[in-house]
XYZ file of C-alpha atoms in Angstrom:
623
model
C 46.918 69.764 37.579
C 49.402 70.515 34.868
C 48.087 71.602 31.465
C 49.887 70.885 28.236
C 49.151 72.825 25.056
C 47.315 70.680 22.505
C 48.491 72.626 19.535
C 50.952 75.420 18.905
C 48.326 77.644 17.261
C 45.574 76.931 19.750
C 44.670 78.918 22.849
C 42.756 75.939 24.280
C 44.735 73.830 26.695
C 43.852 70.261 27.543
C 44.154 68.687 30.954
C 42.262 66.516 33.302
C 38.564 67.308 32.579
C 35.811 66.692 35.090
C 32.037 66.598 34.706
C 31.635 70.142 35.964
C 33.905 71.463 33.237
C 31.945 69.746 30.401
C 28.481 70.103 31.903
C 27.563 73.527 30.448
C 28.788 72.712 26.975
C 26.937 69.377 26.529
C 23.960 69.654 28.822
C 21.973 72.200 26.822
C 21.903 73.395 23.223
C 19.714 75.818 21.255
C 17.540 77.438 23.792
C 18.167 75.068 26.652
C 16.786 71.936 24.947
C 18.267 68.737 26.473
C 20.171 66.486 24.050
C 19.369 63.299 26.090
C 16.412 62.642 28.331
C 16.865 62.421 32.049
C 16.056 58.729 32.240
C 18.750 57.880 29.759
C 21.297 59.855 31.705
C 20.417 58.175 34.967
C 20.549 54.687 33.439
C 23.873 55.339 31.799
C 25.287 56.629 35.052
C 24.131 53.530 36.894
C 25.608 51.229 34.224
C 28.890 53.103 34.331
C 29.020 52.778 38.082
C 28.331 49.049 37.868
C 31.030 48.598 35.256
C 33.481 50.540 37.389
C 32.645 48.356 40.373
C 33.134 45.194 38.325
C 36.441 46.297 36.869
C 37.510 47.482 40.253
C 36.748 44.113 41.781
C 38.500 42.357 38.915
C 41.543 44.451 39.345
C 41.538 43.998 43.063
C 40.848 40.234 43.015
C 42.710 38.586 40.193
C 43.349 35.323 41.920
C 42.361 32.245 39.827
C 41.081 30.384 42.864
C 38.498 33.061 43.551
C 37.325 32.918 39.922
C 36.908 29.165 40.102
C 34.944 29.490 43.313
C 32.597 32.016 41.745
C 32.173 29.789 38.698
C 31.285 26.842 40.906
C 28.734 28.965 42.724
C 27.115 29.979 39.450
C 26.964 26.364 38.269
C 25.422 25.274 41.544
C 22.829 28.022 41.263
C 21.924 26.929 37.745
C 21.595 23.288 38.819
C 19.396 24.255 41.721
C 17.203 26.284 39.401
C 16.917 23.395 36.902
C 16.019 20.933 39.667
C 13.383 23.274 40.975
C 11.877 23.675 37.513
C 11.838 19.892 36.994
C 10.224 19.330 40.378
C 7.622 21.938 39.571
C 6.892 20.282 36.231
C 6.600 16.841 37.841
C 4.228 18.219 40.414
C 2.091 19.698 37.668
C 1.990 16.409 35.720
C 0.716 14.279 38.561
C -1.749 16.946 39.579
C -5.241 15.554 39.577
C -6.572 18.251 37.275
C -3.957 17.456 34.568
C -4.583 13.702 34.391
C -5.862 12.439 31.051
C -9.458 11.252 31.127
C -10.428 8.474 28.755
C -13.434 9.342 26.605
C -16.642 7.580 27.476
C -18.514 5.328 25.062
C -19.270 8.174 22.676
C -19.058 6.856 19.139
C -18.436 10.280 17.650
C -15.493 10.847 19.974
C -14.017 7.360 19.749
C -14.363 7.112 15.962
C -13.311 10.659 15.150
C -11.693 10.932 11.732
C -9.777 14.067 12.658
C -6.216 12.742 12.674
C -4.971 15.587 14.862
C -7.464 14.635 17.553
C -6.518 10.969 17.227
C -2.805 11.743 17.393
C -3.261 13.860 20.518
C -5.229 11.067 22.170
C -2.498 8.565 21.261
C 0.159 10.751 22.880
C -1.875 11.196 26.039
C -2.576 7.468 26.405
C 1.098 6.629 25.849
C 2.034 9.148 28.526
C -0.390 7.536 30.952
C 0.801 3.994 30.183
C 4.426 4.966 30.762
C 3.531 6.144 34.298
C 0.370 4.167 34.842
C 0.495 3.943 38.646
C 0.322 7.689 39.125
C -1.441 8.744 35.936
C -4.329 6.284 35.785
C -7.853 7.634 35.975
C -9.810 6.338 38.948
C -10.495 2.646 38.630
C -9.648 2.431 34.914
C -7.596 -0.665 34.080
C -4.583 -0.862 31.827
C -6.632 -2.928 29.392
C -9.036 -0.013 28.923
C -6.222 2.276 27.878
C -4.587 -0.302 25.587
C -7.894 -1.123 23.894
C -8.489 2.537 23.117
C -4.878 2.980 22.004
C -5.086 0.040 19.562
C -8.238 1.466 17.994
C -6.613 4.863 17.576
C -3.444 3.335 16.096
C -5.496 1.349 13.575
C -7.282 4.526 12.535
C -4.163 6.696 12.432
C -1.771 4.296 10.654
C -4.260 2.226 8.634
C -3.666 -1.308 10.000
C -6.307 -3.953 10.504
C -7.044 -4.841 14.119
C -5.495 -8.319 14.003
C -2.123 -7.192 12.636
C -2.009 -4.115 14.876
C -2.458 -6.218 18.000
C 0.130 -8.754 16.824
C 2.766 -6.078 16.202
C 1.917 -3.897 19.194
C 2.747 -6.513 21.836
C 6.220 -7.163 20.403
C 7.508 -3.821 21.725
C 7.121 -1.613 24.790
C 4.458 1.052 24.321
C 6.724 3.947 23.364
C 8.879 1.769 21.124
C 5.792 0.424 19.355
C 4.852 3.969 18.340
C 8.399 4.474 17.008
C 8.104 1.250 15.002
C 4.822 2.322 13.395
C 6.245 5.748 12.619
C 9.348 4.208 11.016
C 7.135 2.118 8.738
C 5.770 5.344 7.254
C 9.235 6.454 6.109
C 11.045 4.719 3.205
C 14.341 3.041 3.972
C 17.578 4.369 2.415
C 18.530 3.140 -1.054
C 21.524 0.800 -0.784
C 23.655 -1.074 -3.286
C 26.073 -3.985 -2.961
C 29.413 -3.917 -4.749
C 29.995 -6.929 -6.984
C 33.503 -7.949 -5.978
C 33.702 -10.297 -8.965
C 34.133 -7.254 -11.207
C 35.212 -4.257 -9.110
C 36.027 -2.922 -5.642
C 33.969 -0.602 -3.490
C 36.458 2.272 -3.666
C 36.543 2.153 -7.476
C 32.759 1.898 -7.724
C 32.229 4.801 -5.315
C 34.619 7.002 -7.287
C 32.894 6.171 -10.571
C 29.462 6.998 -9.152
C 30.706 10.210 -7.501
C 32.009 11.322 -10.902
C 28.441 10.938 -12.187
C 27.140 13.221 -9.449
C 25.875 10.537 -7.072
C 25.902 11.440 -3.377
C 26.802 8.312 -1.417
C 28.480 7.013 1.699
C 29.566 3.607 3.066
C 26.616 1.752 4.528
C 28.367 1.173 7.846
C 31.330 -0.460 9.517
C 29.558 -3.828 9.526
C 29.702 -4.167 5.713
C 32.694 -3.916 3.394
C 30.699 -3.973 0.141
C 27.636 -1.817 0.865
C 27.020 1.768 -0.211
C 24.137 4.040 0.772
C 22.766 6.357 -1.920
C 21.484 9.734 -0.712
C 20.925 11.497 -4.012
C 21.492 10.738 -7.669
C 20.903 12.883 -10.789
C 20.461 9.706 -12.857
C 18.411 6.566 -12.109
C 20.648 4.391 -9.973
C 19.336 1.297 -11.748
C 20.292 2.506 -15.236
C 23.895 3.659 -14.946
C 26.610 2.099 -17.123
C 28.117 0.618 -13.968
C 24.828 -1.102 -13.121
C 24.413 -2.475 -16.651
C 28.019 -3.706 -16.550
C 27.278 -5.661 -13.384
C 29.447 -3.661 -11.005
C 26.753 -3.491 -8.324
C 23.393 -4.869 -7.293
C 20.461 -2.868 -5.961
C 19.884 -4.647 -2.670
C 18.385 -3.791 0.706
C 20.845 -3.567 3.575
C 18.945 -6.220 5.524
C 19.514 -8.735 2.702
C 23.257 -8.606 3.382
C 22.797 -10.080 6.837
C 21.809 -13.737 6.124
C 24.672 -14.163 3.635
C 27.139 -12.662 6.092
C 25.844 -15.055 8.749
C 26.138 -18.007 6.340
C 29.788 -17.088 5.612
C 30.351 -19.507 2.684
C 33.895 -20.715 2.051
C 35.580 -21.313 -1.281
C 34.929 -24.618 -3.121
C 31.749 -25.349 -1.126
C 28.368 -26.486 -2.436
C 25.703 -24.044 -1.264
C 21.927 -24.159 -1.682
C 19.779 -21.025 -1.711
C 16.271 -22.470 -1.339
C 14.369 -19.254 -2.180
C 16.794 -17.218 -4.261
C 14.861 -14.906 -6.603
C 15.620 -12.210 -7.675
C 19.235 -13.217 -6.975
C 20.693 -10.659 -4.581
C 21.709 -13.228 -1.976
C 22.710 -15.931 -4.491
C 25.055 -13.605 -6.352
C 26.496 -12.396 -3.031
C 27.216 -16.029 -2.128
C 28.889 -16.546 -5.514
C 31.020 -13.449 -4.944
C 32.155 -14.744 -1.542
C 32.959 -18.083 -3.167
C 34.958 -16.187 -5.837
C 33.209 -18.209 -8.551
C 34.496 -21.479 -7.084
C 32.423 -24.363 -5.797
C 28.755 -24.335 -6.786
C 25.647 -22.348 -5.906
C 22.246 -23.961 -6.413
C 19.826 -21.052 -6.837
C 16.341 -22.478 -6.429
C 12.968 -20.759 -6.452
C 9.495 -22.271 -6.445
C 8.065 -19.518 -8.676
C 9.079 -20.152 -12.269
C 8.292 -16.601 -13.387
C 10.694 -15.157 -10.814
C 13.567 -17.285 -12.099
C 13.736 -15.017 -15.171
C 15.023 -12.094 -13.115
C 17.278 -14.524 -11.243
C 18.923 -15.718 -14.461
C 19.259 -12.149 -15.745
C 21.065 -10.964 -12.618
C 23.356 -13.997 -12.609
C 24.455 -13.225 -16.171
C 24.784 -9.472 -15.564
C 26.967 -9.910 -12.468
C 29.276 -12.438 -14.124
C 28.444 -15.426 -11.903
C 29.792 -18.654 -13.417
C 29.251 -21.226 -10.664
C 25.442 -21.063 -10.324
C 22.792 -23.626 -11.198
C 19.248 -22.281 -11.445
C 16.437 -24.706 -10.613
C 12.688 -24.496 -10.114
C 11.501 -26.821 -7.322
C 9.316 -26.556 -4.284
C 11.798 -26.187 -1.442
C 10.039 -28.959 0.460
C 11.213 -31.451 -2.183
C 14.799 -31.149 -1.002
C 16.840 -33.290 -0.338
C 14.765 -35.564 -2.574
C 15.997 -33.559 -5.565
C 19.579 -33.269 -4.360
C 21.236 -33.099 -0.967
C 24.588 -33.234 0.790
C 25.250 -29.485 0.731
C 27.909 -27.794 2.811
C 25.642 -24.849 3.644
C 21.990 -23.953 3.044
C 20.390 -20.528 3.107
C 16.629 -20.363 3.630
C 15.219 -16.863 3.279
C 11.713 -18.170 3.801
C 8.523 -16.727 2.305
C 6.898 -14.575 4.973
C 4.193 -12.021 5.694
C 6.456 -9.034 4.996
C 5.747 -7.231 8.265
C 9.339 -5.987 8.228
C 9.016 -4.252 4.840
C 5.752 -2.354 5.343
C 7.512 0.828 4.216
C 7.897 -0.790 0.774
C 4.505 -2.506 0.598
C 1.783 -0.731 2.543
C -0.805 -3.325 1.474
C 0.543 -5.611 4.217
C -1.289 -3.399 6.728
C -4.708 -4.626 5.610
C -4.374 -7.873 3.643
C -2.880 -10.152 6.314
C -5.206 -12.252 8.438
C -4.837 -14.975 11.032
C -5.217 -17.669 8.363
C -2.319 -16.182 6.390
C 0.002 -16.362 9.386
C -1.015 -19.941 10.139
C -0.401 -21.004 6.544
C 2.955 -19.223 6.327
C 4.107 -20.611 9.662
C 3.307 -24.170 8.562
C 5.129 -23.660 5.268
C 8.173 -22.239 7.029
C 8.319 -25.185 9.427
C 8.300 -27.658 6.547
C 10.931 -25.692 4.640
C 13.322 -25.430 7.578
C 13.174 -29.188 8.153
C 13.977 -29.735 4.468
C 16.864 -27.278 4.723
C 18.306 -29.097 7.731
C 17.995 -32.479 6.029
C 19.741 -31.133 2.910
C 22.974 -30.342 4.771
C 25.798 -32.828 5.213
C 26.936 -32.817 8.824
C 30.184 -34.535 7.768
C 31.262 -31.495 5.726
C 34.793 -30.460 6.657
C 34.132 -26.737 6.380
C 30.351 -26.422 6.568
C 27.295 -28.101 8.002
C 25.509 -24.784 8.612
C 21.961 -23.629 7.946
C 20.810 -19.997 8.070
C 17.125 -19.225 8.450
C 15.914 -15.680 7.841
C 12.706 -13.761 7.193
C 11.756 -10.153 6.453
C 9.177 -10.334 9.223
C 9.181 -9.248 12.872
C 6.389 -11.499 14.170
C 7.211 -14.252 16.639
C 5.032 -16.782 14.797
C 7.355 -16.711 11.782
C 10.657 -16.453 13.635
C 11.184 -17.811 17.148
C 8.268 -20.228 16.840
C 9.720 -21.785 13.685
C 13.275 -21.993 15.044
C 12.072 -23.522 18.299
C 10.029 -26.062 16.301
C 13.133 -27.030 14.311
C 15.127 -27.598 17.499
C 12.410 -29.937 18.775
C 11.987 -31.903 15.558
C 15.670 -32.113 14.687
C 17.725 -32.777 17.843
C 20.774 -33.223 15.603
C 21.119 -29.430 15.152
C 21.941 -26.600 17.513
C 21.917 -22.826 17.335
C 25.242 -21.005 17.032
C 26.251 -17.365 16.918
C 25.370 -15.535 13.708
C 28.660 -13.641 13.719
C 26.813 -10.321 13.379
C 28.062 -7.816 15.928
C 24.856 -5.760 16.077
C 21.152 -6.428 16.305
C 18.740 -7.213 19.101
C 18.668 -10.684 20.665
C 15.825 -13.020 19.798
C 13.078 -13.707 22.309
C 13.432 -16.533 24.796
C 10.073 -15.563 26.343
C 7.142 -13.923 24.640
C 3.902 -13.432 26.536
C 2.759 -16.955 27.488
C 5.385 -18.699 25.310
C 8.744 -19.968 26.530
C 11.441 -20.863 23.994
C 14.784 -22.625 24.127
C 17.430 -20.488 25.894
C 19.761 -20.686 22.877
C 17.346 -18.496 20.883
C 19.152 -15.557 22.419
C 21.840 -16.274 19.784
C 19.446 -15.253 17.021
C 19.221 -11.638 15.928
C 16.353 -9.231 15.280
C 16.545 -5.996 13.263
C 14.022 -3.164 13.356
C 13.521 -0.117 11.124
C 13.316 2.324 14.034
C 16.502 1.007 15.658
C 18.812 0.054 12.777
C 17.355 2.107 9.880
C 16.852 -0.993 7.770
C 13.976 -3.314 6.977
C 12.696 -5.500 9.782
C 14.594 -8.793 9.642
C 15.340 -11.954 11.581
C 18.433 -14.195 11.310
C 19.139 -17.575 12.950
C 22.094 -19.897 12.315
C 22.128 -23.660 12.917
C 24.986 -26.120 13.076
C 24.211 -29.719 12.100
C 26.124 -32.092 14.323
C 24.913 -35.436 12.945
C 23.167 -36.846 9.890
C 21.147 -39.168 12.130
C 17.897 -37.982 13.674
C 17.700 -39.198 17.292
C 14.219 -40.268 18.339
C 12.728 -39.199 21.651
C 11.572 -41.659 24.291
C 7.853 -42.204 24.606
C 7.894 -41.074 28.226
C 9.571 -37.731 27.504
C 8.023 -36.979 24.141
C 5.490 -34.215 23.893
C 2.021 -34.928 22.488
C 2.772 -33.306 19.152
C 6.033 -35.257 18.777
C 4.466 -38.660 18.215
C 3.831 -37.980 14.572
C 5.821 -35.588 12.462
C 6.198 -34.699 8.822
C 9.468 -35.697 7.191
C 10.417 -33.968 3.938
C 10.730 -35.939 0.721
C 14.015 -37.754 0.476
C 14.412 -38.573 4.141
C 11.427 -40.901 4.492
C 9.872 -41.117 1.015
C 7.325 -38.444 1.947
C 5.614 -40.701 4.517
C 4.781 -39.919 8.113
C 6.825 -41.713 10.677
C 6.211 -42.698 14.246
C 8.454 -40.892 16.689
C 8.084 -43.496 19.424
C 11.149 -45.431 18.346
C 14.053 -44.977 20.698
C 16.955 -45.842 18.400
C 18.519 -43.429 15.913
C 17.640 -44.426 12.354
C 19.005 -43.423 8.994
C 16.486 -41.831 6.620
C 15.073 -44.339 4.129
C 16.077 -44.095 0.477
C 13.612 -43.705 -2.349
C 13.250 -46.908 -4.402
C 10.707 -48.785 -6.524
C 9.775 -52.475 -6.740
C 8.634 -53.271 -10.284
C 7.161 -56.669 -9.361
C 4.958 -55.217 -6.617
C 3.917 -52.213 -8.668
C 3.305 -54.052 -11.968
C -0.377 -54.670 -11.349
C -0.939 -51.115 -10.140
C 0.920 -49.650 -13.124
C -1.119 -51.780 -15.554
C -4.347 -50.656 -13.906
C -3.327 -46.991 -14.184
C -2.647 -47.427 -17.888
C -6.159 -48.783 -18.469
C -7.968 -46.022 -16.580
C -7.435 -43.259 -19.158
C -8.583 -45.618 -21.927
C -11.944 -46.264 -20.240
C -12.390 -42.575 -19.557
C -11.858 -41.835 -23.230
C -14.432 -44.469 -24.219
C -17.073 -43.066 -21.924
C -16.785 -39.513 -23.312
C -15.415 -39.009 -26.804
C -15.898 -42.402 -28.489
C -19.554 -42.858 -27.557
C -20.425 -39.318 -28.562
C -18.671 -39.809 -31.912
C -20.497 -43.099 -32.542
C -23.876 -41.575 -31.815
C -23.194 -38.812 -34.353
C -22.175 -41.415 -36.904
C -25.378 -43.427 -36.339
C -27.545 -40.311 -36.603
C -25.912 -39.386 -39.895
C -25.681 -43.010 -41.065
C -27.260 -42.399 -44.384
C -24.323 -40.177 -45.390
C -21.549 -42.300 -43.887
C -19.586 -45.041 -45.599
C -20.952 -48.265 -44.014
C -17.542 -49.967 -44.044
C -15.883 -47.099 -42.164
C -18.764 -46.916 -39.673
C -18.607 -50.630 -38.866
C -14.804 -50.514 -38.542
C -15.079 -47.761 -35.953
C -17.647 -49.783 -34.023
C -15.378 -52.841 -33.964
C -12.448 -50.677 -32.771
C -14.567 -49.523 -29.857
C -15.519 -53.065 -28.874
C -11.925 -54.268 -29.080
C -10.747 -51.316 -26.991
C -13.185 -52.246 -24.254
C -11.885 -55.816 -24.298
C -8.299 -54.520 -23.950
C -7.285 -55.928 -27.328
C -5.526 -54.353 -30.275
C -7.772 -52.728 -32.814
C -7.871 -54.592 -36.163
C -7.418 -52.663 -39.364
C -10.544 -51.514 -41.239
C -9.723 -53.456 -44.448
C -9.962 -56.871 -42.778
C -13.602 -56.620 -41.752
C -16.663 -57.097 -43.888
C -20.300 -56.569 -43.079
C -21.561 -59.725 -41.324
C -25.150 -60.932 -40.778
C -27.168 -59.208 -38.078
C -27.330 -62.214 -35.745
C -23.559 -62.800 -35.659
C -22.709 -59.219 -34.738
C -25.340 -58.985 -32.020
C -24.207 -62.234 -30.406
C -20.564 -61.137 -30.630
C -21.294 -57.859 -28.852
C -23.393 -59.415 -26.111
C -20.821 -62.199 -25.535
C -18.075 -59.594 -25.103
C -20.168 -57.728 -22.606
C -20.886 -60.825 -20.539
C -17.333 -62.089 -20.440
C -15.205 -58.924 -20.145
C -17.078 -56.581 -17.792
C -19.111 -57.544 -14.808
C -19.476 -54.209 -12.964
C -22.709 -52.289 -13.090
C -21.062 -49.234 -14.653
C -19.531 -51.154 -17.546
C -22.703 -53.172 -18.073
C -24.623 -49.952 -18.562
C -22.097 -48.796 -21.132
C -22.189 -52.139 -22.918
C -25.981 -52.129 -23.072
C -25.840 -48.732 -24.692
C -23.239 -49.925 -27.231
C -25.333 -53.006 -28.013
C -28.291 -50.761 -28.732
C -26.111 -48.698 -31.069
C -24.828 -51.854 -32.757
C -28.357 -53.057 -33.521
C -29.188 -49.693 -35.073
C -26.037 -49.822 -37.228
C -26.790 -53.323 -38.496
C -30.412 -52.433 -39.314
C -29.189 -49.335 -41.141
C -26.717 -51.386 -43.172
C -29.381 -53.924 -44.167
């Protein structure tokens, strides 16, 4: 080895140093005490040797192909290890000792109020139901597990048993739990840009300048914005008061988008309050044509009118009718939107009272109302419209009774309509089969929306196309039992029931009146209130006058008595000045003659006998 001087003034020369040369200097210090322990030295030596081997191998084998081969070997080893772990886990799950055992009929266990215990039992039962063939306990049936699960879900989420069972069977087991969990979380706050006054970009910039954190609601809407956070109430900003946007749930956009109104059309919104959908329709119409905003609740029309004015809508007519009265009120619309009254099972996150206050009777009543309303909506549309002839039916409910059942009923009762695509590019298809029910295949064109899948309120949308204004009648041989008699809304058959056995297509009858035929009935109705008044107020007043006869002017008293008698005879009452007190005999005979000639029924005879008795008392008092 050659040594080179490290410094001109240094006697120490540096060269290649080995371990033996440095061992004495660094091994011991101050009385032979070791600076590092022996274990540390051995470990460091081993690590250094390993590192040298690695670097040596890297330097010797630098070929890329060898590196790729080693990498593939490592990946294969990892995959094999993961598969082994998964197989071990699966083996442990199906092991007999790890199977979940349903609790026996112990009331304390089954009705435990400890929510953690209930939640754990729910998770175990769901796990068993998802792999029931291998996870079931002995001879326990699936019904046993589902019965226990429904009880636990009612206790954990606070539903009544009827509604829980109705909602549970709509989804698979795991998805049902997701649905119930989603109902416990509020939906995002969303607003709709009023394109009559501004554009979404301008509105978003104005709200961002006020510190609002927002984002577009999604690619499916060009006017919606989702609000994440706002330092000011979103319903009290200057932009809101100026009518630049409307606080509206994202699901409420869908029926209007499916309706797709065109400019210069006449559109009916049968249940419009508080006006979110009606004002959206007016915005799509660009204040052309006409929007009939109807609502059956008069109190709710106040908010409807307020929103129409605030948003600058100029083509709206607000009316307050029962939707079943259309088209008797007015018809011939190009398009009709029916957002029907419903149970609200899709908006439980907003109104938790739905969990407990809905019963079987409520669903039956709502379903019947919805069926009548949808028939009225169909009859209100003009099939001859050049651009329209469409009906959109929607609800904020997820139950089949209020959705597919109603739409299927409308297809049966109105063969002159058919279902068409809603035009919405997302959403789950409607049911064509549900448990024991089978619906028309075209119901797959309808769309369902769920809070756990689409992060919006539960909703249902169906779109009809009316192909004829005539209602074809079914043959007697092919008609179903419930088709022989059907309800026809007012305006199409004067509110009467019609027989569906006729085979020819008929035009709906028009409302009309025949004065000659109704004259006798009208005259009789005019006389009924008069008799009712006589039996109550007049007789009571006369009796008071007779009792206090000593203080009453005799002329006035007798005039009132004659007015009563003339009213009973259906004659005009003579004026008080023309009558004088007559002898007792004449007045008694006059009263009894009127009774005998004018009224022959037992009821009127009783009244006349009473009046005759009063008359005798009056005459005696006068004398």
